[in-house]
Amino acid sequence: LKAFYNYRPSCFTIYIDQTKKEVQNLYNLAIGKTFHIASGIKVNHCLTEQDQQLYNLFVKDLHVWQLPEVLKTLYSGQKIKNNSIVQLEYGTKIEVYGNQQNPEVECDGDPIGYLPCKIKQADDKLDLICEFGN
């Protein structure tokens, strides 16, 4: 709760497939394709492995009294119903432009650079070699 109180959300300009979106008071933007993300968050989305789109999960305009309901939504794995706080959108190419307050970008919790950033699915497929147990 202390971290929540001390954190100051920022404003960002985000392009999803070249459509501009000005996002005020953004606490978090998660972009991905997997069901599980950091710390057990479960993103119930409609993407398939073959889909070229990525999800964009926005958390914005959050007040402390709304935190329990938002956490329940994000950790339950239930279908996300878009509202003024939590929104799930889809796109193939995402560009994020910010300000000087929160310029760092993370991937799986590790810092990987600074804004602006452009995100899209890699053109080449990744072959996996897996051993299946009995």
PDB file of C-alpha atoms in Angstrom, residues 3-124:
ATOM      1  CA  ALA A   3       4.240   1.844  -2.811  1.00  0.00           C
ATOM      2  CA  PHE A   4       0.778   2.527  -4.217  1.00  0.00           C
ATOM      3  CA  TYR A   5       0.470   5.777  -2.276  1.00  0.00           C
ATOM      4  CA  ASN A   6       3.958   6.906  -3.319  1.00  0.00           C
ATOM      5  CA  TYR A   7       3.559   6.039  -7.011  1.00  0.00           C
ATOM      6  CA  ARG A   8       2.492   8.831  -9.345  1.00  0.00           C
ATOM      7  CA  PRO A   9       0.772   7.696 -12.548  1.00  0.00           C
ATOM      8  CA  SER A  10       1.789   9.392 -15.782  1.00  0.00           C
ATOM      9  CA  CYS A  11       0.348  10.372 -19.119  1.00  0.00           C
ATOM     10  CA  PHE A  12       1.356   8.556 -22.286  1.00  0.00           C
ATOM     11  CA  THR A  13       0.670   8.702 -25.989  1.00  0.00           C
ATOM     12  CA  ILE A  14       0.059   5.203 -27.324  1.00  0.00           C
ATOM     13  CA  TYR A  15      -0.500   4.140 -30.908  1.00  0.00           C
ATOM     14  CA  ILE A  16      -2.239   0.815 -31.438  1.00  0.00           C
ATOM     15  CA  ASP A  17      -2.106  -0.056 -35.141  1.00  0.00           C
ATOM     16  CA  GLN A  18      -1.528   3.645 -35.902  1.00  0.00           C
ATOM     17  CA  THR A  19      -4.585   4.773 -33.913  1.00  0.00           C
ATOM     18  CA  LYS A  20      -3.519   7.423 -31.409  1.00  0.00           C
ATOM     19  CA  LYS A  21      -4.650   7.108 -27.802  1.00  0.00           C
ATOM     20  CA  GLU A  22      -3.818   9.668 -25.109  1.00  0.00           C
ATOM     21  CA  VAL A  23      -3.840   7.844 -21.764  1.00  0.00           C
ATOM     22  CA  GLN A  24      -3.964   9.901 -18.585  1.00  0.00           C
ATOM     23  CA  ASN A  25      -3.086   8.593 -15.098  1.00  0.00           C
ATOM     24  CA  LEU A  26      -1.672   5.286 -16.360  1.00  0.00           C
ATOM     25  CA  TYR A  27      -0.447   2.987 -13.595  1.00  0.00           C
ATOM     26  CA  ASN A  28       0.515   0.050 -15.774  1.00  0.00           C
ATOM     27  CA  LEU A  29       0.474  -1.112 -19.370  1.00  0.00           C
ATOM     28  CA  ALA A  30       1.158  -4.794 -20.003  1.00  0.00           C
ATOM     29  CA  ILE A  31       1.605  -5.905 -23.604  1.00  0.00           C
ATOM     30  CA  GLY A  32       1.795  -9.581 -24.424  1.00  0.00           C
ATOM     31  CA  LYS A  33       0.265 -12.799 -25.606  1.00  0.00           C
ATOM     32  CA  THR A  34       0.556 -15.174 -22.673  1.00  0.00           C
ATOM     33  CA  PHE A  35      -2.121 -15.974 -20.110  1.00  0.00           C
ATOM     34  CA  HIS A  36       0.226 -15.643 -17.101  1.00  0.00           C
ATOM     35  CA  ILE A  37       2.284 -12.536 -16.484  1.00  0.00           C
ATOM     36  CA  ALA A  38       4.216 -11.107 -13.543  1.00  0.00           C
ATOM     37  CA  SER A  39       3.403 -12.202  -9.999  1.00  0.00           C
ATOM     38  CA  GLY A  40       0.521 -14.481 -10.967  1.00  0.00           C
ATOM     39  CA  ILE A  41      -1.581 -12.021 -12.953  1.00  0.00           C
ATOM     40  CA  LYS A  42      -3.803 -13.909 -15.396  1.00  0.00           C
ATOM     41  CA  VAL A  43      -4.877 -12.209 -18.608  1.00  0.00           C
ATOM     42  CA  ASN A  44      -7.942 -13.939 -20.021  1.00  0.00           C
ATOM     43  CA  HIS A  45      -7.728 -12.935 -23.682  1.00  0.00           C
ATOM     44  CA  CYS A  46      -8.989 -14.271 -27.010  1.00  0.00           C
ATOM     45  CA  LEU A  47      -5.655 -14.662 -28.830  1.00  0.00           C
ATOM     46  CA  THR A  48      -4.413 -17.884 -30.427  1.00  0.00           C
ATOM     47  CA  GLU A  49      -0.829 -18.962 -31.110  1.00  0.00           C
ATOM     48  CA  GLN A  50      -1.285 -18.135 -34.801  1.00  0.00           C
ATOM     49  CA  ASP A  51      -2.710 -14.678 -34.117  1.00  0.00           C
ATOM     50  CA  GLN A  52      -0.393 -11.776 -34.962  1.00  0.00           C
ATOM     51  CA  GLN A  53      -2.041  -9.502 -32.401  1.00  0.00           C
ATOM     52  CA  LEU A  54      -0.876  -8.739 -28.870  1.00  0.00           C
ATOM     53  CA  TYR A  55      -3.030  -7.699 -25.945  1.00  0.00           C
ATOM     54  CA  ASN A  56      -2.680  -4.313 -24.294  1.00  0.00           C
ATOM     55  CA  LEU A  57      -3.814  -4.369 -20.670  1.00  0.00           C
ATOM     56  CA  PHE A  58      -4.249  -0.867 -19.234  1.00  0.00           C
ATOM     57  CA  VAL A  59      -4.682  -0.002 -15.545  1.00  0.00           C
ATOM     58  CA  LYS A  60      -5.441   3.689 -15.087  1.00  0.00           C
ATOM     59  CA  ASP A  61      -7.331   6.194 -12.950  1.00  0.00           C
ATOM     60  CA  LEU A  62      -7.019   3.880  -9.948  1.00  0.00           C
ATOM     61  CA  HIS A  63      -8.000   4.914  -6.425  1.00  0.00           C
ATOM     62  CA  VAL A  64      -7.040   3.014  -3.272  1.00  0.00           C
ATOM     63  CA  TRP A  65     -10.610   1.880  -2.525  1.00  0.00           C
ATOM     64  CA  GLN A  66     -10.767   0.284  -6.003  1.00  0.00           C
ATOM     65  CA  LEU A  67      -7.558  -1.698  -5.506  1.00  0.00           C
ATOM     66  CA  PRO A  68      -9.146  -4.890  -4.041  1.00  0.00           C
ATOM     67  CA  GLU A  69     -11.588  -5.241  -6.957  1.00  0.00           C
ATOM     68  CA  VAL A  70      -8.877  -4.567  -9.551  1.00  0.00           C
ATOM     69  CA  LEU A  71      -6.528  -7.102  -7.936  1.00  0.00           C
ATOM     70  CA  LYS A  72      -9.342  -9.668  -7.851  1.00  0.00           C
ATOM     71  CA  THR A  73      -9.980  -9.079 -11.554  1.00  0.00           C
ATOM     72  CA  LEU A  74      -6.313  -9.363 -12.517  1.00  0.00           C
ATOM     73  CA  TYR A  75      -5.453 -12.406 -10.388  1.00  0.00           C
ATOM     74  CA  SER A  76      -8.648 -14.448 -10.868  1.00  0.00           C
ATOM     75  CA  GLY A  77      -8.211 -15.233 -14.550  1.00  0.00           C
ATOM     76  CA  GLN A  78     -11.796 -14.201 -15.227  1.00  0.00           C
ATOM     77  CA  LYS A  79     -12.717 -12.510 -18.469  1.00  0.00           C
ATOM     78  CA  ILE A  80     -11.766  -8.850 -18.237  1.00  0.00           C
ATOM     79  CA  LYS A  81     -14.686  -6.496 -18.650  1.00  0.00           C
ATOM     80  CA  ASN A  82     -13.468  -3.116 -19.855  1.00  0.00           C
ATOM     81  CA  ASN A  83     -14.276  -0.231 -17.546  1.00  0.00           C
ATOM     82  CA  SER A  84     -12.760   3.126 -16.686  1.00  0.00           C
ATOM     83  CA  ILE A  85      -9.919   1.468 -14.718  1.00  0.00           C
ATOM     84  CA  VAL A  86      -9.021  -1.823 -16.433  1.00  0.00           C
ATOM     85  CA  GLN A  87      -9.102  -2.095 -20.219  1.00  0.00           C
ATOM     86  CA  LEU A  88      -8.031  -4.870 -22.565  1.00  0.00           C
ATOM     87  CA  GLU A  89      -7.393  -3.993 -26.207  1.00  0.00           C
ATOM     88  CA  TYR A  90      -5.651  -5.720 -29.112  1.00  0.00           C
ATOM     89  CA  GLY A  91      -3.235  -4.654 -31.829  1.00  0.00           C
ATOM     90  CA  THR A  92      -0.428  -5.887 -34.048  1.00  0.00           C
ATOM     91  CA  LYS A  93       1.886  -2.895 -33.652  1.00  0.00           C
ATOM     92  CA  ILE A  94       2.092  -0.828 -30.462  1.00  0.00           C
ATOM     93  CA  GLU A  95       4.109   2.359 -29.983  1.00  0.00           C
ATOM     94  CA  VAL A  96       4.447   3.990 -26.567  1.00  0.00           C
ATOM     95  CA  TYR A  97       5.642   7.539 -26.016  1.00  0.00           C
ATOM     96  CA  GLY A  98       5.955   8.963 -22.537  1.00  0.00           C
ATOM     97  CA  ASN A  99       7.422  11.787 -20.567  1.00  0.00           C
ATOM     98  CA  GLN A 100      10.528  12.231 -18.439  1.00  0.00           C
ATOM     99  CA  GLN A 101       8.919  10.879 -15.242  1.00  0.00           C
ATOM    100  CA  ASN A 102       8.533   7.205 -16.218  1.00  0.00           C
ATOM    101  CA  PRO A 103      10.692   6.512 -19.257  1.00  0.00           C
ATOM    102  CA  GLU A 104      11.932   3.003 -18.362  1.00  0.00           C
ATOM    103  CA  VAL A 105      10.566  -0.089 -20.141  1.00  0.00           C
ATOM    104  CA  GLU A 106      10.579  -3.545 -18.547  1.00  0.00           C
ATOM    105  CA  CYS A 107      10.283  -7.023 -20.035  1.00  0.00           C
ATOM    106  CA  ASP A 108       9.311  -9.734 -17.534  1.00  0.00           C
ATOM    107  CA  GLY A 109      10.266  -7.336 -14.738  1.00  0.00           C
ATOM    108  CA  ASP A 110      13.748  -6.660 -16.109  1.00  0.00           C
ATOM    109  CA  PRO A 111      14.709  -3.211 -17.394  1.00  0.00           C
ATOM    110  CA  ILE A 112      15.387  -3.330 -21.142  1.00  0.00           C
ATOM    111  CA  GLY A 113      15.505   0.312 -22.196  1.00  0.00           C
ATOM    112  CA  TYR A 114      13.646   3.574 -22.289  1.00  0.00           C
ATOM    113  CA  LEU A 115      10.688   5.120 -24.054  1.00  0.00           C
ATOM    114  CA  PRO A 116       9.768   5.542 -26.790  1.00  0.00           C
ATOM    115  CA  CYS A 117       9.318   1.898 -27.696  1.00  0.00           C
ATOM    116  CA  LYS A 118       7.745   0.000 -30.562  1.00  0.00           C
ATOM    117  CA  ILE A 119       6.412  -3.485 -29.971  1.00  0.00           C
ATOM    118  CA  LYS A 120       5.222  -6.117 -32.413  1.00  0.00           C
ATOM    119  CA  GLN A 121       5.378  -9.866 -32.729  1.00  0.00           C
ATOM    120  CA  ALA A 122       8.560 -11.183 -34.318  1.00  0.00           C
ATOM    121  CA  ASP A 123       8.245 -12.139 -37.978  1.00  0.00           C
ATOM    122  CA  ASP A 124      10.168 -15.400 -37.533  1.00  0.00           C
TER     123      ASP A 124
END
